[in-house]
Tab-separated table of C-alpha atoms in Angstrom:
chain	number	residue	atom	x	y	z
O	27	MET	CA	44.597	39.401	34.599
O	28	ALA	CA	46.022	36.132	35.798
O	29	GLU	CA	49.660	35.544	35.044
O	30	ARG	CA	51.037	32.569	33.159
O	31	TYR	CA	53.012	30.362	35.476
O	32	SER	CA	54.930	27.527	33.924
O	33	SER	CA	58.322	25.845	34.211
O	34	PHE	CA	58.561	25.710	30.412
O	35	GLU	CA	59.134	28.269	27.728
O	36	PRO	CA	55.668	28.440	26.167
O	37	ALA	CA	55.087	27.457	22.547
O	38	SER	CA	58.030	25.080	22.319
O	39	THR	CA	57.490	21.573	20.929
O	40	ARG	CA	58.602	19.982	24.229
O	41	TRP	CA	56.182	22.232	26.127
O	42	LEU	CA	53.319	21.112	23.900
O	43	LEU	CA	54.336	17.420	24.038
O	44	GLN	CA	54.493	17.631	27.845
O	45	ARG	CA	50.849	18.798	27.865
O	46	VAL	CA	49.672	16.258	25.282
O	47	THR	CA	51.339	13.358	27.109
O	48	ALA	CA	49.911	14.690	30.407
O	49	ALA	CA	46.382	14.524	29.018
O	50	PHE	CA	46.947	10.934	27.853
O	51	LEU	CA	48.658	9.878	31.093
O	52	VAL	CA	45.952	11.292	33.362
O	53	VAL	CA	43.586	8.731	31.897
O	54	VAL	CA	45.944	5.768	31.401
O	55	LEU	CA	47.753	6.069	34.743
O	56	ALA	CA	44.420	6.131	36.571
O	57	PHE	CA	43.247	3.095	34.518
O	58	HIS	CA	46.497	1.213	35.204
O	59	PHE	CA	46.402	1.824	38.949
O	60	PHE	CA	42.709	1.018	39.213
O	61	LEU	CA	42.955	-2.198	37.157
O	62	LEU	CA	46.050	-3.612	38.886
O	63	HIS	CA	45.353	-2.591	42.479
O	64	PHE	CA	41.587	-2.469	42.831
O	65	VAL	CA	40.051	-4.705	40.127
O	66	HIS	CA	42.962	-7.154	40.472
O	67	HIS	CA	45.013	-6.922	43.629
O	68	ALA	CA	48.755	-6.601	43.093
O	69	TYR	CA	49.440	-9.553	45.414
O	70	GLU	CA	47.295	-11.765	43.160
O	71	ILE	CA	49.171	-10.938	39.944
O	72	GLU	CA	50.532	-13.994	38.188
O	73	PHE	CA	52.178	-14.445	34.814
O	74	ALA	CA	49.142	-16.199	33.335
O	75	GLY	CA	46.900	-13.218	34.081
O	76	THR	CA	49.487	-10.745	32.824
O	77	GLN	CA	49.860	-12.760	29.615
O	78	ALA	CA	46.099	-12.906	29.088
O	79	ARG	CA	45.872	-9.123	29.369
O	80	MET	CA	48.927	-8.476	27.179
O	81	GLN	CA	47.671	-10.799	24.435
O	82	ASN	CA	44.820	-8.373	23.869
O	83	VAL	CA	46.268	-6.188	21.106
O	84	GLY	CA	44.467	-3.055	22.316
O	85	TYR	CA	45.770	-3.519	25.864
O	86	PHE	CA	49.296	-4.291	24.583
O	87	ALA	CA	49.317	-1.174	22.400
O	88	THR	CA	47.963	0.938	25.277
O	89	MET	CA	50.693	-0.313	27.618
O	90	VAL	CA	53.454	0.362	25.066
O	91	ALA	CA	52.015	3.865	24.461
O	92	PHE	CA	51.843	4.260	28.246
O	93	LEU	CA	55.533	3.344	28.549
O	94	VAL	CA	56.624	5.725	25.796
O	95	THR	CA	54.517	8.692	26.943
O	96	ALA	CA	55.350	8.171	30.642
O	97	THR	CA	59.051	7.987	29.839
O	98	PHE	CA	58.950	11.158	27.766
O	99	HIS	CA	56.777	13.007	30.270
O	100	GLY	CA	58.849	11.924	33.266
O	101	VAL	CA	62.291	12.456	31.764
O	102	ASN	CA	61.303	15.732	30.113
O	103	GLY	CA	59.891	16.891	33.433
O	104	VAL	CA	63.095	15.940	35.248
O	105	PHE	CA	65.173	17.724	32.605
O	106	ASN	CA	63.125	20.914	32.966
O	107	ALA	CA	63.317	20.730	36.760
O	108	LEU	CA	67.119	20.585	36.464
O	109	VAL	CA	67.101	23.515	34.005
O	110	ASN	CA	65.017	25.436	36.557
O	111	GLN	CA	67.720	24.645	39.108
O	112	GLY	CA	70.141	26.498	36.875
O	113	ILE	CA	72.107	23.889	34.879
O	114	ASP	CA	73.507	25.376	31.709
O	115	GLY	CA	76.104	24.868	28.991
O	116	THR	CA	78.102	21.622	29.066
O	117	GLN	CA	76.279	20.450	32.203
O	118	LYS	CA	72.921	20.869	30.483
O	119	THR	CA	74.116	19.059	27.361
O	120	ALA	CA	75.553	16.182	29.423
O	121	VAL	CA	72.345	15.815	31.456
O	122	LYS	CA	70.250	15.905	28.294
O	123	TRP	CA	72.194	13.057	26.671
O	124	VAL	CA	72.276	10.935	29.827
O	125	LEU	CA	68.480	11.281	30.027
O	126	VAL	CA	68.061	10.530	26.307
O	127	VAL	CA	70.126	7.346	26.629
O	128	ALA	CA	68.288	6.328	29.822
O	129	SER	CA	64.940	6.913	28.090
O	130	VAL	CA	65.864	4.875	25.020
O	131	ALA	CA	67.170	2.044	27.237
O	132	LEU	CA	64.018	2.091	29.379
O	133	ILE	CA	61.686	2.024	26.387
O	134	ALA	CA	63.687	-0.732	24.701
O	135	GLN	CA	63.672	-2.874	27.836
O	136	GLY	CA	60.001	-2.159	28.483
O	137	VAL	CA	59.045	-3.214	24.953
O	138	ARG	CA	61.154	-6.399	25.247
O	139	VAL	CA	59.379	-7.251	28.522
O	140	ALA	CA	55.960	-6.498	26.984
O	141	ILE	CA	56.709	-8.824	24.058
O	142	VAL	CA	57.801	-11.618	26.435
O	143	MET	CA	54.664	-11.087	28.545
O	144	ALA	CA	52.403	-11.265	25.501
O	145	GLY	CA	54.279	-14.237	24.052
O	146	PHE	CA	54.429	-12.586	20.601
L	153	MET	CA	47.688	37.289	25.879
L	154	SER	CA	49.891	35.604	28.440
L	155	GLN	CA	52.756	37.396	30.132
L	156	SER	CA	55.916	36.075	31.725
L	157	TYR	CA	56.086	35.885	35.487
L	158	ASN	CA	59.337	36.306	37.355
L	159	ARG	CA	58.786	34.046	40.341
L	160	GLY	CA	62.271	34.657	41.764
L	161	ALA	CA	64.368	31.872	43.227
L	162	VAL	CA	61.670	29.319	43.997
L	163	GLU	CA	64.415	26.773	44.517
L	164	ASP	CA	65.472	28.696	47.609
L	165	PHE	CA	63.526	26.544	50.061
L	166	GLY	CA	64.183	29.111	52.812
L	167	ARG	CA	61.288	31.010	51.221
L	168	TRP	CA	58.739	28.458	52.397
L	169	ARG	CA	57.058	30.971	54.736
L	170	GLU	CA	56.032	33.146	51.802
L	171	PHE	CA	54.812	30.261	49.645
L	172	SER	CA	51.347	30.641	48.170
L	173	ALA	CA	49.030	27.780	47.174
L	174	GLY	CA	50.327	28.007	43.608
L	175	MET	CA	53.938	27.646	44.747
L	176	TRP	CA	53.123	24.710	47.027
L	177	ALA	CA	51.333	23.122	44.058
L	178	TRP	CA	54.445	23.689	41.937
L	179	ILE	CA	56.756	22.157	44.566
L	180	PHE	CA	54.473	19.132	45.164
L	181	HIS	CA	54.032	18.571	41.455
L	182	LYS	CA	57.824	18.546	40.972
L	183	PHE	CA	58.357	16.238	43.958
L	184	THR	CA	55.673	13.762	42.895
L	185	GLY	CA	56.979	13.923	39.325
L	186	TRP	CA	60.499	12.981	40.461
L	187	VAL	CA	59.111	10.086	42.488
L	188	LEU	CA	56.990	8.782	39.626
L	189	ALA	CA	59.830	9.083	37.082
L	190	GLY	CA	62.155	7.219	39.451
L	191	TYR	CA	59.511	4.599	40.117
L	192	LEU	CA	59.015	3.984	36.386
L	193	PHE	CA	62.598	2.748	36.051
L	194	THR	CA	62.190	0.526	39.151
L	195	HIS	CA	58.865	-0.811	37.901
L	196	ILE	CA	60.271	-1.907	34.528
L	197	ALA	CA	63.257	-3.485	36.321
L	198	VAL	CA	60.926	-5.567	38.521
L	199	LEU	CA	58.691	-6.533	35.606
L	200	SER	CA	61.811	-7.648	33.710
L	201	SER	CA	61.716	-10.759	35.901
L	202	ALA	CA	59.147	-11.981	33.314
L	203	MET	CA	62.112	-12.541	30.980
L	204	GLN	CA	63.381	-15.227	33.370
L	205	GLY	CA	60.147	-17.170	33.080
L	206	ALA	CA	56.712	-17.307	34.660
L	207	GLN	CA	57.916	-18.809	37.933
L	208	THR	CA	60.521	-16.098	38.549
L	209	TYR	CA	57.942	-13.414	37.701
L	210	ASN	CA	55.375	-14.870	40.103
L	211	GLU	CA	57.904	-15.345	42.887
L	212	THR	CA	59.321	-11.829	42.445
L	213	LEU	CA	55.956	-10.071	42.485
L	214	GLN	CA	54.428	-12.163	45.242
L	215	GLY	CA	57.614	-11.995	47.295
L	216	LEU	CA	57.546	-8.205	47.147
L	217	GLU	CA	53.806	-8.065	47.824
L	218	GLY	CA	54.315	-10.203	50.930
L	219	LEU	CA	56.423	-7.464	52.519
L	220	PHE	CA	54.586	-5.006	54.768
L	221	VAL	CA	56.986	-2.211	53.854
L	222	VAL	CA	56.220	-2.672	50.153
L	223	ARG	CA	52.489	-2.281	50.858
L	224	ILE	CA	53.206	0.954	52.762
L	225	LEU	CA	55.344	2.190	49.892
L	226	GLU	CA	52.482	1.339	47.502
L	227	ILE	CA	50.128	3.529	49.542
L	228	GLY	CA	52.729	6.280	49.255
L	229	LEU	CA	52.928	5.666	45.523
L	230	LEU	CA	49.135	5.926	45.241
L	231	ALA	CA	49.212	9.221	47.151
L	232	VAL	CA	51.909	10.549	44.846
L	233	ALA	CA	50.159	9.354	41.675
L	234	VAL	CA	46.702	10.630	42.681
L	235	PHE	CA	48.045	14.062	43.603
L	236	HIS	CA	50.069	14.260	40.386
L	237	ILE	CA	46.996	13.276	38.338
L	238	LEU	CA	44.626	15.707	40.110
L	239	ASN	CA	47.112	18.565	40.097
L	240	GLY	CA	47.974	17.672	36.483
L	241	ILE	CA	44.307	18.115	35.535
L	242	ARG	CA	44.385	21.424	37.413
L	243	LEU	CA	47.495	22.489	35.489
L	244	LEU	CA	45.955	21.520	32.159
L	245	MET	CA	42.939	23.665	33.052
L	246	VAL	CA	45.212	26.544	34.043
L	247	ASP	CA	47.085	26.140	30.739
L	248	LEU	CA	43.757	26.395	28.912
L	249	GLY	CA	42.845	29.462	30.962
L	250	VAL	CA	39.972	27.709	32.745
L	251	GLY	CA	39.456	28.467	36.434
L	252	LEU	CA	42.473	30.727	36.812
L	253	GLU	CA	40.759	32.739	39.511
L	254	ALA	CA	40.211	29.578	41.567
L	255	GLN	CA	43.660	28.037	41.123
L	256	ASP	CA	44.313	28.190	44.863
L	257	LYS	CA	40.992	26.544	45.717
L	258	SER	CA	41.568	23.811	43.130
L	259	PHE	CA	44.959	23.094	44.744
L	260	TYR	CA	43.344	22.642	48.156
L	261	ALA	CA	40.648	20.492	46.511
L	262	SER	CA	43.388	18.318	44.957
L	263	MET	CA	44.975	17.875	48.385
L	264	VAL	CA	41.719	16.976	50.133
L	265	LEU	CA	40.634	14.577	47.383
L	266	THR	CA	44.056	12.910	47.370
L	267	GLY	CA	43.847	12.433	51.141
L	268	ALA	CA	40.340	10.977	50.929
L	269	ILE	CA	41.236	8.526	48.150
L	270	VAL	CA	44.415	7.408	49.911
L	271	VAL	CA	42.659	6.827	53.248
L	272	ALA	CA	39.862	4.909	51.500
L	273	SER	CA	42.377	2.699	49.698
L	274	VAL	CA	44.351	1.645	52.790
L	275	PRO	CA	42.280	-1.532	53.476
L	276	THR	CA	42.742	-2.635	49.866
L	277	PHE	CA	46.499	-2.136	49.982
L	278	LEU	CA	46.958	-3.859	53.318
L	279	SER	CA	44.746	-6.878	52.615
L	280	GLU	CA	46.364	-10.294	53.083
L	281	VAL	CA	49.781	-9.080	54.139
L	282	GLY	CA	51.852	-10.311	57.054
L	283	ILE	CA	53.583	-7.804	59.340
């Protein structure tokens, strides 16, 4: 029988959320990269085009969801990598709260930028 | 039913000689994850130039895109993102118990497919850039 091999304690909420966000991000990250590097080239990006895309409510909502899920997935992954490295106790608590604050700040800034881009 | 697996001190990089495909996949997934998480913060910082107005946004993005080194870094970012996506699909399948017996082959397939996509994308990433 194959053995389970994971960095996470199975059946925890964070473990499940990491998988759920992964499934979402696989699709949206591929879409994002394809749209902004192959359909539109990055060197051609201008504010007017960005604004036109962001004024589409579906696109705007997808990008905000992308930001939130990518932040959770990335920061949660980093946290678990550090736990795997052996951080514990006060160190673990400190790292957790630094990452929580960084995540909240990133999402807040990202949403502010998205609103400016869309002109809402 | 799943069972726990004591992998030992994977973080001891001196063990690289005994690494299996699954362990290489684990190391690469962590590495690419760190890069992508770090890039996310940088990306939002650069896009924040939109808050200074359309002209600043255009100048910031086009200024960066005019640098050869940025284009090379973008190819690196594509490599990292494609591997993380492909290996992420592989991990989701492993989590669901699908293809467990071929987990080493699917890792090699992820590597080969990543390489092919990255090589094929080079002309796109290097178009209209000065050296």
